[in-house]
Coordinates of N, CA, C and O and ligand atoms in Angstrom, one line a residue:
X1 N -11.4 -8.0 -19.2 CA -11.6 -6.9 -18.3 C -11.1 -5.6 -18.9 O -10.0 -5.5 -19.4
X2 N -12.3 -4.5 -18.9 CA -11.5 -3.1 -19.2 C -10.5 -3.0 -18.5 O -10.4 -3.4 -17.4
X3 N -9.1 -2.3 -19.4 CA -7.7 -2.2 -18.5 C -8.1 -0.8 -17.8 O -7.2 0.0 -17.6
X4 N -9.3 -0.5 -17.4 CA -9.3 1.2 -17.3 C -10.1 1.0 -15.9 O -10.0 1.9 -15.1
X5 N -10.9 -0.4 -15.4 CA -11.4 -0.7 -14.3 C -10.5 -1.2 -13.2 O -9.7 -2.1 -13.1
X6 N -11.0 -0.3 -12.4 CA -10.1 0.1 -10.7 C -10.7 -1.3 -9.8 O -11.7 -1.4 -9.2
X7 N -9.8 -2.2 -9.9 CA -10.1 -3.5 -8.9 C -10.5 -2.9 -7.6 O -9.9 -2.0 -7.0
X8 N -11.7 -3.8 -7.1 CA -11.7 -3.6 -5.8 C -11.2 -4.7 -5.1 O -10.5 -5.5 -5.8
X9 N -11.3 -4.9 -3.7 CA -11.0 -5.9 -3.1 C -11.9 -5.5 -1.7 O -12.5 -4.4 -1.6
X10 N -11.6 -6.7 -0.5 CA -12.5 -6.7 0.5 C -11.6 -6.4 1.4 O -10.4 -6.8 1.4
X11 N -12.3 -5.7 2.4 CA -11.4 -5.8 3.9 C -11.0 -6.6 4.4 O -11.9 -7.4 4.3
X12 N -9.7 -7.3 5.1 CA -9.4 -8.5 5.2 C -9.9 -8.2 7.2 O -9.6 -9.1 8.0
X13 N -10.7 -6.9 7.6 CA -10.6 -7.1 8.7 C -12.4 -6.6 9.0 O -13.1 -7.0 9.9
X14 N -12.8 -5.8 8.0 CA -14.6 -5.6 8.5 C -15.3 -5.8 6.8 O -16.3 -5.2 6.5
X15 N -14.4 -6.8 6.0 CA -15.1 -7.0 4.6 C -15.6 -6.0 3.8 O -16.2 -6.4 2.8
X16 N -15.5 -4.6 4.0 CA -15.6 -3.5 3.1 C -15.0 -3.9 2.1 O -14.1 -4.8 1.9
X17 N -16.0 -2.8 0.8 CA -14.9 -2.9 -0.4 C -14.0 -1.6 -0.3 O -14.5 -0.5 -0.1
X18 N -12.6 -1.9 -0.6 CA -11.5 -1.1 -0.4 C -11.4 -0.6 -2.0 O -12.1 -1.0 -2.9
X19 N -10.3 0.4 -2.0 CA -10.3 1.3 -2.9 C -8.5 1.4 -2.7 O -7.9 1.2 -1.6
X20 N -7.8 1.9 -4.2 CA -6.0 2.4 -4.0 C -6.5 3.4 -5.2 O -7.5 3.5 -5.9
X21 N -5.6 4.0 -5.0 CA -5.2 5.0 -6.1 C -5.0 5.1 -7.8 O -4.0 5.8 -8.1
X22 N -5.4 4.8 -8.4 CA -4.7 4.4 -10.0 C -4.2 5.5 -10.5 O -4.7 6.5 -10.0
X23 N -3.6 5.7 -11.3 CA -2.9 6.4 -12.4 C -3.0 5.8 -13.9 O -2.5 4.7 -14.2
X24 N -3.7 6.5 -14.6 CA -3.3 6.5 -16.1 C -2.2 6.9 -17.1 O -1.9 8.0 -17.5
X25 N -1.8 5.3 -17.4 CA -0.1 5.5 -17.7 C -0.9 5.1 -19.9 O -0.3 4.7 -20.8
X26 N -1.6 5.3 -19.8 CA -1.7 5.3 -21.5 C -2.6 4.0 -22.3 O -3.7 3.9 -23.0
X27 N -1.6 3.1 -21.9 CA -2.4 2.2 -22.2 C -3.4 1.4 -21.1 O -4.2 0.6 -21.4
X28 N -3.2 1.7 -20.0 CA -4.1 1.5 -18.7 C -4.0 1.9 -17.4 O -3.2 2.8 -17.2
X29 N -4.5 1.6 -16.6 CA -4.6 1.9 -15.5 C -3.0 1.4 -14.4 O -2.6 0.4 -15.1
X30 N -2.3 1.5 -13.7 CA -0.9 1.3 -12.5 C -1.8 1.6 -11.4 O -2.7 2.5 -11.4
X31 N -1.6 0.9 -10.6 CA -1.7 1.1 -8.6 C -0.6 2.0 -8.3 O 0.6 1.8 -8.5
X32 N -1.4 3.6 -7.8 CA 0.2 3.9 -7.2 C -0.2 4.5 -6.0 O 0.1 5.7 -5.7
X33 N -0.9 3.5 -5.0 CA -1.3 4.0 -3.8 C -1.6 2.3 -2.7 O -1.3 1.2 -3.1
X34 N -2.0 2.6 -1.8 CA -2.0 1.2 -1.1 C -3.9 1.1 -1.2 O -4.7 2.0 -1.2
X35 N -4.1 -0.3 -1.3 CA -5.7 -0.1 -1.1 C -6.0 0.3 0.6 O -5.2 0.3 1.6
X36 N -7.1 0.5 0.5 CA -7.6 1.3 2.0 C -8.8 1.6 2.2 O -9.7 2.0 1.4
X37 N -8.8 1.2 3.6 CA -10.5 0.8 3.4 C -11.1 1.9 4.7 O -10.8 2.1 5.9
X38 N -12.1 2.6 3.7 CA -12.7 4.0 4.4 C -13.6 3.5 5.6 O -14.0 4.3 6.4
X39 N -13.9 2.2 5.7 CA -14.8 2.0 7.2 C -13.9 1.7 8.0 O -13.9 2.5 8.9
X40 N -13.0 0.7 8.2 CA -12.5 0.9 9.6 C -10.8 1.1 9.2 O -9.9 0.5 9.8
X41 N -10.6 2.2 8.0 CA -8.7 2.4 8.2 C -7.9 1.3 7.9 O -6.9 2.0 7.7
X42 N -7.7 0.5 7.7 CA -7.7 -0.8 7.3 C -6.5 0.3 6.0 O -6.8 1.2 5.3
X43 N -5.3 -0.4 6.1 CA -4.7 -0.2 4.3 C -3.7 -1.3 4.1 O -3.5 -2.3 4.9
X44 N -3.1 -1.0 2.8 CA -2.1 -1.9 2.8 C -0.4 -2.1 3.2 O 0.3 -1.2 3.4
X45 N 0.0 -3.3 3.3 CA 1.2 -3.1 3.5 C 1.9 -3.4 2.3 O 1.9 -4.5 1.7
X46 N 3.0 -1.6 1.9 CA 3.9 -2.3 1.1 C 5.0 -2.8 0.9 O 5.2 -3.9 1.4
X47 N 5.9 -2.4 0.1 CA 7.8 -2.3 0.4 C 7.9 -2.4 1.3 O 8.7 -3.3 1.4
X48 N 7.5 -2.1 2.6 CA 7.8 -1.9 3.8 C 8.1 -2.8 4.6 O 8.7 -2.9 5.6
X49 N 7.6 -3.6 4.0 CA 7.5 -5.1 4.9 C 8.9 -5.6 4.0 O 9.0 -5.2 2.9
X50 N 9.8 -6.3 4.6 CA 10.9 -6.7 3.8 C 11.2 -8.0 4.4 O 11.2 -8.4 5.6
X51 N 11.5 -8.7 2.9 CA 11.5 -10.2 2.7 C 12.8 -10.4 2.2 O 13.3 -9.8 1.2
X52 N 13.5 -11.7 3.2 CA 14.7 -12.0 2.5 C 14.5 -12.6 0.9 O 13.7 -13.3 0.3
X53 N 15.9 -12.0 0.5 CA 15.8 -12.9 -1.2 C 16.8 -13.9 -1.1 O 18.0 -13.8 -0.8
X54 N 15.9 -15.3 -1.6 CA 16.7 -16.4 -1.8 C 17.8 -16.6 -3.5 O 17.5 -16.7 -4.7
X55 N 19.1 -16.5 -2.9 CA 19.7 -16.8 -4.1 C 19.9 -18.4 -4.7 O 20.0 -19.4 -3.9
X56 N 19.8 -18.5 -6.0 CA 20.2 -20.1 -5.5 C 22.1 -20.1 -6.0 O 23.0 -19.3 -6.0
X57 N 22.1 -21.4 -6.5 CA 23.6 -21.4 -6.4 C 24.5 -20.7 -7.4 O 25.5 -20.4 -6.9
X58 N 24.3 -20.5 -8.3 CA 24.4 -19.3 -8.9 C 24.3 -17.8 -8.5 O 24.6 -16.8 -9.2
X59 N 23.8 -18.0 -7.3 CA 24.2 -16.6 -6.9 C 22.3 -15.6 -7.2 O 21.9 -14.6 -6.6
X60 N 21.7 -16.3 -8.5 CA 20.9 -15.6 -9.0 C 19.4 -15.4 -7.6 O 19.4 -16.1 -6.6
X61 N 18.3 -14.5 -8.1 CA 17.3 -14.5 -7.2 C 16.6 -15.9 -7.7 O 16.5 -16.4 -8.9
X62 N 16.1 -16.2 -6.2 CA 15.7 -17.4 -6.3 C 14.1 -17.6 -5.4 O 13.6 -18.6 -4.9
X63 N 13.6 -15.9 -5.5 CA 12.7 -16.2 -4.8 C 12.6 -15.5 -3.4 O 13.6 -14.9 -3.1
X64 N 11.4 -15.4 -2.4 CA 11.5 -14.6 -1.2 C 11.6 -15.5 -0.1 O 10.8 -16.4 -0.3
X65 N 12.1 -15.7 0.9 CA 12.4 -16.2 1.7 C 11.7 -15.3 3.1 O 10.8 -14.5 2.7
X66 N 11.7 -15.3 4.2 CA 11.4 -15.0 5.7 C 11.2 -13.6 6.0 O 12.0 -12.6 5.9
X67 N 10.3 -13.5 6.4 CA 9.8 -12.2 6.6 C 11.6 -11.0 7.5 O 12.2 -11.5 8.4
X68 N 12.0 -10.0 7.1 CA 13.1 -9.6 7.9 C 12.4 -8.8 9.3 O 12.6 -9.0 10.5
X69 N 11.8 -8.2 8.9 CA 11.6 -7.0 10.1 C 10.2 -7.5 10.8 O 9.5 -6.4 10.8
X70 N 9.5 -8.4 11.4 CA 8.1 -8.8 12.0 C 7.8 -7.9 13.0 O 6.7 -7.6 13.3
X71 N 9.3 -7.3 13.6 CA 8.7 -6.4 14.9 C 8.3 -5.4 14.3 O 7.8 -4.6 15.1
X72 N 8.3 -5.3 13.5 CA 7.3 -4.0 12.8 C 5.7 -3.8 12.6 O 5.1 -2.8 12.5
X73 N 5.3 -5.3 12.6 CA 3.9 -5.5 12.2 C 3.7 -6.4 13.5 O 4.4 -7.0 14.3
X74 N 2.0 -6.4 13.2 CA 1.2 -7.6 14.3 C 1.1 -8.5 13.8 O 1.0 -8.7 12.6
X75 N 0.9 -9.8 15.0 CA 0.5 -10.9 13.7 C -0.9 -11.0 12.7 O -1.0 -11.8 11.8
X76 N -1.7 -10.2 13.0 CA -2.9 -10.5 12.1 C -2.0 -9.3 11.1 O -2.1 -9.6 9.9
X77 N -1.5 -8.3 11.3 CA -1.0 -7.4 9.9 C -0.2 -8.8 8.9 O -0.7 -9.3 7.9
X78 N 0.9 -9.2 9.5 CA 1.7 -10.1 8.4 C 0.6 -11.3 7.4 O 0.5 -11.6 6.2
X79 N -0.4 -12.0 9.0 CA -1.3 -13.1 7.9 C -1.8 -12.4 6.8 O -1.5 -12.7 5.6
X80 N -2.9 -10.9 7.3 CA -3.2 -10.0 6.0 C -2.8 -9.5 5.5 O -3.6 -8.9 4.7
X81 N -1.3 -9.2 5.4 CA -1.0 -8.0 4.6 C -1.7 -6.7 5.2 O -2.0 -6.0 4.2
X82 N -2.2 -6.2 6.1 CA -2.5 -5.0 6.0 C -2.4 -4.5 7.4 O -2.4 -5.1 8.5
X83 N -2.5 -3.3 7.0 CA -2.2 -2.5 8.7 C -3.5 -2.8 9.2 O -4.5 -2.7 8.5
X84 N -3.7 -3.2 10.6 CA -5.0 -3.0 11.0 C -5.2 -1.6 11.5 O -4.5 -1.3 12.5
X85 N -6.3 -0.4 10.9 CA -6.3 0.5 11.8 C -5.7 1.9 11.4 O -5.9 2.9 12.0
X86 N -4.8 1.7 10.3 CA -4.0 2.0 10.3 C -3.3 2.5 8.5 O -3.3 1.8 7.5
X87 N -2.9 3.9 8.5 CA -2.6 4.7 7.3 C -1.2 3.9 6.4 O -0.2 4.4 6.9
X88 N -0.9 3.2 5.6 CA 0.4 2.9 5.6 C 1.3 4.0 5.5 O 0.7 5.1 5.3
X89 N 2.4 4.0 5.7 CA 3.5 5.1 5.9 C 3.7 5.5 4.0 O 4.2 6.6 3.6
X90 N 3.2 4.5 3.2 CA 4.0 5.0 1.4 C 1.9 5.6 1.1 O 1.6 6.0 0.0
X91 N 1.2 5.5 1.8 CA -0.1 7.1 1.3 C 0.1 8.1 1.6 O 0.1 8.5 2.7
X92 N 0.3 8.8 0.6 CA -0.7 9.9 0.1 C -1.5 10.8 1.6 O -2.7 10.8 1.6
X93 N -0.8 11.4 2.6 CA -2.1 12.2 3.0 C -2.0 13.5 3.8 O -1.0 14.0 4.4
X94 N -2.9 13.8 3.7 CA -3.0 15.4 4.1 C -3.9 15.3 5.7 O -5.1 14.9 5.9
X95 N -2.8 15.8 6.7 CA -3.5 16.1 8.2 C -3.6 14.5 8.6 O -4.3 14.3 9.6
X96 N -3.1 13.1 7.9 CA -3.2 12.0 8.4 C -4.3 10.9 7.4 O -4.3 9.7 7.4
X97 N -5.1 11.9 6.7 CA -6.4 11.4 5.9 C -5.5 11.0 4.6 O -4.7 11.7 4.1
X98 N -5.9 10.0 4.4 CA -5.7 9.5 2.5 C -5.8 10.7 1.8 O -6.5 11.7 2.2
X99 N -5.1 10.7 0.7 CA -5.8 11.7 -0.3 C -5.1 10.9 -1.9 O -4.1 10.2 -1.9
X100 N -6.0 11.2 -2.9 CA -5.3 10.4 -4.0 C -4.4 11.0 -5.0 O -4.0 12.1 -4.6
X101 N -3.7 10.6 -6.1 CA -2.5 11.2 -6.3 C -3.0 12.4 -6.7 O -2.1 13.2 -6.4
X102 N -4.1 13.1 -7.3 CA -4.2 14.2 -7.9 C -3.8 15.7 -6.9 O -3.2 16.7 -7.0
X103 N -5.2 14.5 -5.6 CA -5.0 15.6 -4.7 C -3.6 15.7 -3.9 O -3.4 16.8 -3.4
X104 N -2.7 15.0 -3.9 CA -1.9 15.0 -3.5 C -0.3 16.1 -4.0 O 0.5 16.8 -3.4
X105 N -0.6 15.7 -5.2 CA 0.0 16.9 -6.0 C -0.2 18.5 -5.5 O 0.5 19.4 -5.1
X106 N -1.3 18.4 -5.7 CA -2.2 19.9 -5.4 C -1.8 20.1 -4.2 O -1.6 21.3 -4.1
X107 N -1.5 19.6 -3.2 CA -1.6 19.7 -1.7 C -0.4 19.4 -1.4 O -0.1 19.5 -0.2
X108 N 0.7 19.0 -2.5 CA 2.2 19.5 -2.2 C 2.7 20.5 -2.5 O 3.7 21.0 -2.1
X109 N 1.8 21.0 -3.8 CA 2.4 22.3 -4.4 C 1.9 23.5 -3.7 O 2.4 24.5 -4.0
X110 N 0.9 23.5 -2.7 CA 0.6 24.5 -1.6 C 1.1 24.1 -0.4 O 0.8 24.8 0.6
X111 N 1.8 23.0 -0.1 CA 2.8 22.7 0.6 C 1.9 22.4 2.2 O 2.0 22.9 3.3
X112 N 1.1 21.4 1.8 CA -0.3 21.3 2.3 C 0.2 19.7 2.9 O 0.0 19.4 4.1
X113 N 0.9 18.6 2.0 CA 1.0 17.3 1.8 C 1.9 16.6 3.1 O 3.1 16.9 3.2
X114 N 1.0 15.6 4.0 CA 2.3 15.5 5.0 C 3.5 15.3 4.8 O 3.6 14.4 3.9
X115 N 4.3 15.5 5.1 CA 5.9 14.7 5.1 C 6.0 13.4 5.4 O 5.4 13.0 6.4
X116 N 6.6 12.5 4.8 CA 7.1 11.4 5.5 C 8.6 11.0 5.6 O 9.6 11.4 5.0
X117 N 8.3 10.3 6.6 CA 10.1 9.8 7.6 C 10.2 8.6 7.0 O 10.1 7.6 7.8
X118 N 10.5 8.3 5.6 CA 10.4 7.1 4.8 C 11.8 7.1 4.0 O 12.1 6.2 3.2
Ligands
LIG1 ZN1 -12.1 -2.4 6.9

């Protein structure tokens, strides 16, 4: 696979193909956005979602354990990973709309870019 091709994937809720953000870090392409899917809003869930870490006896990580915060999401969000409907709170957007990192830059430096309570 070219490292320069932007994986797609499917809606896990109306099977669109979804789209995230990439950045060119040199030798290839980084995700630095949630995928998101322009027919029905559909994005992903990231960090956000917080999983206990299993130590084992040593103390060291041992792995993820149980979802911590569920009241956060629905259950069809947690089976899919994804917001149904819904912008994740770590995009990118201007007036509520996605925007990708370029535009996003641009639209903080005119002070254009939403805020978030993150
Ligand atoms: Zn969708």
């Amino acid at each position: 696979m070219n490292p320069y091709d932007e994986p797609l994937k499917d809606c896990p809720y109306c099977k669109s193909e979804m789209e995230a953000d990439w950045v060119d870090v040199g030798v290839g392409i980084v995700q630095c956005g949630p995928y998101h899917c322009m027919n029905c809003g559909a994005s992903e869930i990231g960090p956000e979602m917080k999983y206990e870490e299993l130590k084992d006896e040593n103390g060291n990580y041992a792995g993820m354990g149980k979802l911590l915060n569920p009241e956060d999401f629905t259950e069809e969000e947690i089976a899919t990973g994804y917001y149904k409907e819904k912008v994740s709170p770590y995009a990118n957007t201007v007036n509520g709309e996605i925007v990708d990192h370029v535009t996003a830059k641009e639209m903080y430096n005119i002070g254009m870019l939403d805020d978030k309570d993150i």
